[in-house]
CSV table of C-alpha atoms in Angstrom, one decimal:
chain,number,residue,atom,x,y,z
E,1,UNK,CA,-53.5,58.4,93.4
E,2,UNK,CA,-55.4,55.1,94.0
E,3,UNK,CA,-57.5,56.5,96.8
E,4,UNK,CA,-58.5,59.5,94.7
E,5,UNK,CA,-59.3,57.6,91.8
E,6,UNK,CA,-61.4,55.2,94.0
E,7,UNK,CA,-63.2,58.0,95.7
E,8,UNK,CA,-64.2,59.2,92.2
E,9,UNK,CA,-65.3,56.0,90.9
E,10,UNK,CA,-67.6,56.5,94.4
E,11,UNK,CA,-68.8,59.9,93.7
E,12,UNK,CA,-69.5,58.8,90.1
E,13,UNK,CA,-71.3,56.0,90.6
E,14,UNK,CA,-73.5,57.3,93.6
E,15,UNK,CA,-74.3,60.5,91.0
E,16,UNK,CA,-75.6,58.2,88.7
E,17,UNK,CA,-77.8,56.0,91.2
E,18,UNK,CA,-79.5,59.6,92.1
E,19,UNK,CA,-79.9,60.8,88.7
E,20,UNK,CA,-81.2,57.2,88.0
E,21,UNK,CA,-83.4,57.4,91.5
E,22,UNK,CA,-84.7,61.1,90.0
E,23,UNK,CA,-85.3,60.0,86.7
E,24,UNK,CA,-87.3,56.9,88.1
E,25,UNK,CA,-89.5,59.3,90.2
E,26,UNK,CA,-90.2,62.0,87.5
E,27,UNK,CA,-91.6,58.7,85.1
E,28,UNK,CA,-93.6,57.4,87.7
E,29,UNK,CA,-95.0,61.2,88.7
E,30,UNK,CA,-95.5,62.0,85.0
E,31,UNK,CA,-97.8,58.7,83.9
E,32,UNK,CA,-99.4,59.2,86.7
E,33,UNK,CA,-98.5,56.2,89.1
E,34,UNK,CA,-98.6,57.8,92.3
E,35,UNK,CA,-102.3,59.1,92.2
E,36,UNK,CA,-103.2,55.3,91.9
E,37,UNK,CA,-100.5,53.7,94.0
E,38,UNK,CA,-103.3,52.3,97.2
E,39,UNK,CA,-105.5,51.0,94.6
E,40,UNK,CA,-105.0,47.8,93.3
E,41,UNK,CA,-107.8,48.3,90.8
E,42,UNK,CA,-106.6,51.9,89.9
E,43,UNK,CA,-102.6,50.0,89.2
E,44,UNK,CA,-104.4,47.4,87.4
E,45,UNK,CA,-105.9,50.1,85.4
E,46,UNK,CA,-102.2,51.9,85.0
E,47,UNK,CA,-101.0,48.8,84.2
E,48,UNK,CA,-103.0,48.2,81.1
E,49,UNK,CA,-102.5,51.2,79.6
E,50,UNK,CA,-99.0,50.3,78.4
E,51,UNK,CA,-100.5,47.6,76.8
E,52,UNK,CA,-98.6,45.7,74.6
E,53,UNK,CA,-96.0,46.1,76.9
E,54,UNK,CA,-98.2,45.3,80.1
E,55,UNK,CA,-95.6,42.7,81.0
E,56,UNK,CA,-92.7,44.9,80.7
E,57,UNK,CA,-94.2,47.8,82.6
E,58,UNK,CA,-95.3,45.7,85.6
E,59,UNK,CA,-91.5,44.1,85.8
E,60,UNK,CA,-90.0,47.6,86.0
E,61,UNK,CA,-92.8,48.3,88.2
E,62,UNK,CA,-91.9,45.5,90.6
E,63,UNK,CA,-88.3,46.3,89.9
E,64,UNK,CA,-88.6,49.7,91.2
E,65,UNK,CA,-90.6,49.1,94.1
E,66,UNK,CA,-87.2,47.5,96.4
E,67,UNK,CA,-85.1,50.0,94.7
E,68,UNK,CA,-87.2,53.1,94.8
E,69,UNK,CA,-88.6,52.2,98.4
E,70,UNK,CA,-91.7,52.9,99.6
E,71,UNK,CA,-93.5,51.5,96.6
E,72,UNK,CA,-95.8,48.7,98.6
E,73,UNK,CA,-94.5,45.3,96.2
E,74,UNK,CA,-97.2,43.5,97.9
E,75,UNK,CA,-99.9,45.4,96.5
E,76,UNK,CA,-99.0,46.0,92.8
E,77,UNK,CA,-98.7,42.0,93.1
E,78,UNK,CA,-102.2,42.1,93.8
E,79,UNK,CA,-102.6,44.1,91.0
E,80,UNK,CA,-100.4,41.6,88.8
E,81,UNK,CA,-102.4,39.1,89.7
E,82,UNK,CA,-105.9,40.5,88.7
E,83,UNK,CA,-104.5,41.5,85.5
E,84,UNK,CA,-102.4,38.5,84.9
E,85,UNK,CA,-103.3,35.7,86.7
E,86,UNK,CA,-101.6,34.1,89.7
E,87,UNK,CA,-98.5,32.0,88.3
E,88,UNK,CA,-97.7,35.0,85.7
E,89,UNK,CA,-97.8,38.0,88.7
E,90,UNK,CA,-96.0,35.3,90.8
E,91,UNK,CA,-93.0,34.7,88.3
E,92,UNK,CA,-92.7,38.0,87.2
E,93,UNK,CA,-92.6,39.9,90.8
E,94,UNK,CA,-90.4,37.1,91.9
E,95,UNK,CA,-87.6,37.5,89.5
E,96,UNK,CA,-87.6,41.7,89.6
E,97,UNK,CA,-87.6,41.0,93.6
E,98,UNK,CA,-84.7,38.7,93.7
E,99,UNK,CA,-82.9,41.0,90.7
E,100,UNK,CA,-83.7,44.3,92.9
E,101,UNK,CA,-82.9,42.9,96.1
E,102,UNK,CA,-79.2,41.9,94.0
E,103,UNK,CA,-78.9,45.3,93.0
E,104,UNK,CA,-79.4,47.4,96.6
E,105,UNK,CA,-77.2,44.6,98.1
E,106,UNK,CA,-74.3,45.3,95.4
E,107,UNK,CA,-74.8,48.9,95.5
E,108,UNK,CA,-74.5,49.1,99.4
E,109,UNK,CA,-71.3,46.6,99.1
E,110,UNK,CA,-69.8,48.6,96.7
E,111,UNK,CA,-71.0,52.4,97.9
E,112,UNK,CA,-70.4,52.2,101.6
E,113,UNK,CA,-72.3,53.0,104.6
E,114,UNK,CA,-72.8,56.5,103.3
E,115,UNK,CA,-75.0,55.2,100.3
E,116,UNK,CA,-76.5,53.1,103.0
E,117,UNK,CA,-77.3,55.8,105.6
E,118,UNK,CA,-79.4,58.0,102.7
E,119,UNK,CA,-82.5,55.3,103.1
E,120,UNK,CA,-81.8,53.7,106.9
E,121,UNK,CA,-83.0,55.8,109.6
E,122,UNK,CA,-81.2,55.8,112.8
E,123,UNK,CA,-83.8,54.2,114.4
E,124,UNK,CA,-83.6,51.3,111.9
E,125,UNK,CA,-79.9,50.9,112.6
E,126,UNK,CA,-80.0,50.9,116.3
E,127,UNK,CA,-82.9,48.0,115.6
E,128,UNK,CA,-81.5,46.0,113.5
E,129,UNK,CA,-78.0,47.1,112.7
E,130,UNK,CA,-75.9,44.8,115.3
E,131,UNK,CA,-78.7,41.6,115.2
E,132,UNK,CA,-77.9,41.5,111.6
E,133,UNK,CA,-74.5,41.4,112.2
E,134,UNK,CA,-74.8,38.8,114.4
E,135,UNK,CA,-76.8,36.5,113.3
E,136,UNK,CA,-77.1,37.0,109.9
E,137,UNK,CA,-78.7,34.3,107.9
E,138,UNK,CA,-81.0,33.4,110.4
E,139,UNK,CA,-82.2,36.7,110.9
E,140,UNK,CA,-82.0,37.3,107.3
E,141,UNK,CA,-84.1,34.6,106.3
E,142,UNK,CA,-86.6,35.1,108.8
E,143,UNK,CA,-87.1,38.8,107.6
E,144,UNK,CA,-87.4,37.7,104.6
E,145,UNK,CA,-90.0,35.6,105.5
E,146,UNK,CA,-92.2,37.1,107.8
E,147,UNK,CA,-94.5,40.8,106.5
E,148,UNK,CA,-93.1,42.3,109.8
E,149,UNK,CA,-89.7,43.2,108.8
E,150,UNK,CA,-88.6,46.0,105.9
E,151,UNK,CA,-87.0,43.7,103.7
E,152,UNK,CA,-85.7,45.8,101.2
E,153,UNK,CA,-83.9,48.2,104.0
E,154,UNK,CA,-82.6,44.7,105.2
E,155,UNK,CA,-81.2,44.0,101.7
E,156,UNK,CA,-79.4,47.5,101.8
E,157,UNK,CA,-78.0,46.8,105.4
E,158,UNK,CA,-77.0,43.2,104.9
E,159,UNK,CA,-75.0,44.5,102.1
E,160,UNK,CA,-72.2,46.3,105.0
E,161,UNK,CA,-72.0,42.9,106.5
E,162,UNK,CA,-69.4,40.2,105.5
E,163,UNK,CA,-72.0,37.5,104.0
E,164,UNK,CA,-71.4,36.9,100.7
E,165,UNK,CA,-73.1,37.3,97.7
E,166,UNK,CA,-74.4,34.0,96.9
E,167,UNK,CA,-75.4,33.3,100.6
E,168,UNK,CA,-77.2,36.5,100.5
E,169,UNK,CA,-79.2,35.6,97.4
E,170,UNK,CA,-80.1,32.1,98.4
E,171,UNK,CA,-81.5,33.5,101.4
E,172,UNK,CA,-83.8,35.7,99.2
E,173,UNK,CA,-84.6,33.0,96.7
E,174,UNK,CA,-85.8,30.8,99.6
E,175,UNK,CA,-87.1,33.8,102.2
E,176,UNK,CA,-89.0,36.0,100.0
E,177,UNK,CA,-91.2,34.7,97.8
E,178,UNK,CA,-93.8,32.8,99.8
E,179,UNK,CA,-95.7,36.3,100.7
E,180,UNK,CA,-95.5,37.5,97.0
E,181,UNK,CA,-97.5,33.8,96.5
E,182,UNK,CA,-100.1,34.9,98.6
E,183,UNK,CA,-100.2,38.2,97.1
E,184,UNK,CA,-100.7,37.2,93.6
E,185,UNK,CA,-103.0,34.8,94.9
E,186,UNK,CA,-105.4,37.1,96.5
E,187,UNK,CA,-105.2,39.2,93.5
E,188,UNK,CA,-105.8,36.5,90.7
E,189,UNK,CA,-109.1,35.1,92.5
E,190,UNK,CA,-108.6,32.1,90.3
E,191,UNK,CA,-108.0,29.0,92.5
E,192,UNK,CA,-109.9,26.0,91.3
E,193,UNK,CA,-111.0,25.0,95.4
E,194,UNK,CA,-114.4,24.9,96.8
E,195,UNK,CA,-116.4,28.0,97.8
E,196,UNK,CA,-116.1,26.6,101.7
E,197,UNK,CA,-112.1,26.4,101.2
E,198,UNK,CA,-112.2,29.4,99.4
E,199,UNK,CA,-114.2,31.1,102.8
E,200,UNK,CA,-111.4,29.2,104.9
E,201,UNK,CA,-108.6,31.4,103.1
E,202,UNK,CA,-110.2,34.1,102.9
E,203,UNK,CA,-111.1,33.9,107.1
E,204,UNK,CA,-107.3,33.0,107.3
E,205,UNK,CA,-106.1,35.5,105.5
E,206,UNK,CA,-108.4,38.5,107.3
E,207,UNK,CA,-107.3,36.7,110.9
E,208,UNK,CA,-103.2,36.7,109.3
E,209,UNK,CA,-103.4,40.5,108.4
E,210,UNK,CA,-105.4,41.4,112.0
E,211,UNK,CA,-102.5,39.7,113.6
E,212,UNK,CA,-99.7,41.3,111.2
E,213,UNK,CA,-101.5,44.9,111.6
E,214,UNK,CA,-102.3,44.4,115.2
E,215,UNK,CA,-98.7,42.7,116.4
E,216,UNK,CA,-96.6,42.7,113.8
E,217,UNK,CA,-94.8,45.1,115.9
E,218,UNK,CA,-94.4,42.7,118.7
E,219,UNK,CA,-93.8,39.8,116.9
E,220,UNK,CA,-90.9,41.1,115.3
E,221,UNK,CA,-89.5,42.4,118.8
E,222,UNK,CA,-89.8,39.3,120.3
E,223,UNK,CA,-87.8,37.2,117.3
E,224,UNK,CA,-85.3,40.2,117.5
E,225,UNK,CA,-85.3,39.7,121.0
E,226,UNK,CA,-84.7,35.9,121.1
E,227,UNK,CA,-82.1,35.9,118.5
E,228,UNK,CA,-80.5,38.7,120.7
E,229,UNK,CA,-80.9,36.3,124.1
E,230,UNK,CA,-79.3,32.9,122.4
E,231,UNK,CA,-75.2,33.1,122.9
E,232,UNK,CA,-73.5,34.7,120.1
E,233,UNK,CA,-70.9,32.6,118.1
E,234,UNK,CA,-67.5,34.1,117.9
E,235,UNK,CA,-66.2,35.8,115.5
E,236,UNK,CA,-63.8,32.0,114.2
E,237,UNK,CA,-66.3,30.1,114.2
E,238,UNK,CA,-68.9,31.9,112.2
E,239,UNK,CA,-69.8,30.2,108.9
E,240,UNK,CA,-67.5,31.0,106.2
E,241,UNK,CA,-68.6,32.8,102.7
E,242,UNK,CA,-70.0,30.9,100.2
């Protein structure tokens, strides 16, 4: 009796994360959202068109993007921050990150690995499926922290692991932000620096995204790689739950 009602609080609750995952779809299909999704002027544009609830929309919007994957969070940042400014794109991506991140981490806890298995690849589990397991926070946090990595497929996976919630969400509170900084800050244009530091970023951010788009690929193989290499603790001596 237990297991049947269990399975049916399962079925239930992945039913409504579809119809919720459907719903989310046909809104973003029917304003229009995906015709202007690459453009961070054409989602700055969207954006503004919910005015007086610009705010609102671009939380949800933020929101969305981990839960409703792909949706690139890095870009409608930029967007946030030419409509918004730095600090309020910033703040407001940041919190809808760490609250979606929460969210695909509970729901993969709580749903199994067949909720898990409808967004991961194989490809992605044979990658990173027994690294996470092993080394967990490091790994976690360094996912978190470098553009190489899918983070929000991470979020999902790390949820069929033992680390606990709390761990889990300090490792997103001090992992993720930083690149959402830079995001916001690209698109906000408003940083009170000379016009030679301003050229300095800007030539250090073009050579950081050549590197990214050029070896992103093998940077990421090599951490995987190294983590992979270094002697795995046992199972007794792993760091306990928060």
């Amino acid at each position: 009796m237990n297991g049947n009602h269990w399975q049916w609080k399962r079925t239930a609750a992945w039913t409504a994360v579809l119809l919720l995952f459907l719903f989310l779809c046909w809104g973003l299909w029917a304003t229009g959202f995906f015709q202007v999704v690459n453009s961070p002027q054409g989602m700055q544009d969207y954006i503004q068109q919910f005015a007086p609830y610009s705010h609102a929309v671009f939380f949800l919007l933020q929101l969305i993007s981990v839960i409703v994957a792909p949706i690139p969070s890095n870009l409608t940042t930029v967007a946030g921050g030419l409509l918004f400014g730095c600090w309020t794109s910033f703040l407001i991506t940041t919190a809808a990150v760490i609250l979606g991140s929460a969210i695909v981490f509970q729901l993969s806890r709580n749903l199994g690995q067949s909720f898990a298995q409808r967004f991961i690849s194989g490809k992605s589990w044979d990658r990173y499926g027994e690294i996470i397991r092993r080394k967990r926070d490091v790994f976690l946090f360094l996912a978190f922290l470098f553009p190489f990595f899918p983070d929000d497929l991470l979020c999902i996976m790390a949820g069929l692991t033992d680390v606990s919630f709390r761990r889990f969400l300090l490792l997103v509170i001090l992992g993720r932000p930083w690149g959402l900084l830079v995001s916001a800050a690209v698109g906000s244009s408003v940083v009170t620096i000379p016009w030679w530091g301003m050229a300095l970023l800007g030539l250090g951010g073009l050579v950081l995204f050549l590197v990214a788009l050029r070896y992103g690929e093998h940077i990421e193989s090599a951490i995987i790689h190294r983590l992979q290499r270094s002697k795995s603790p046992k199972t007794a001596d792993d760091p306990q739950p928060l």
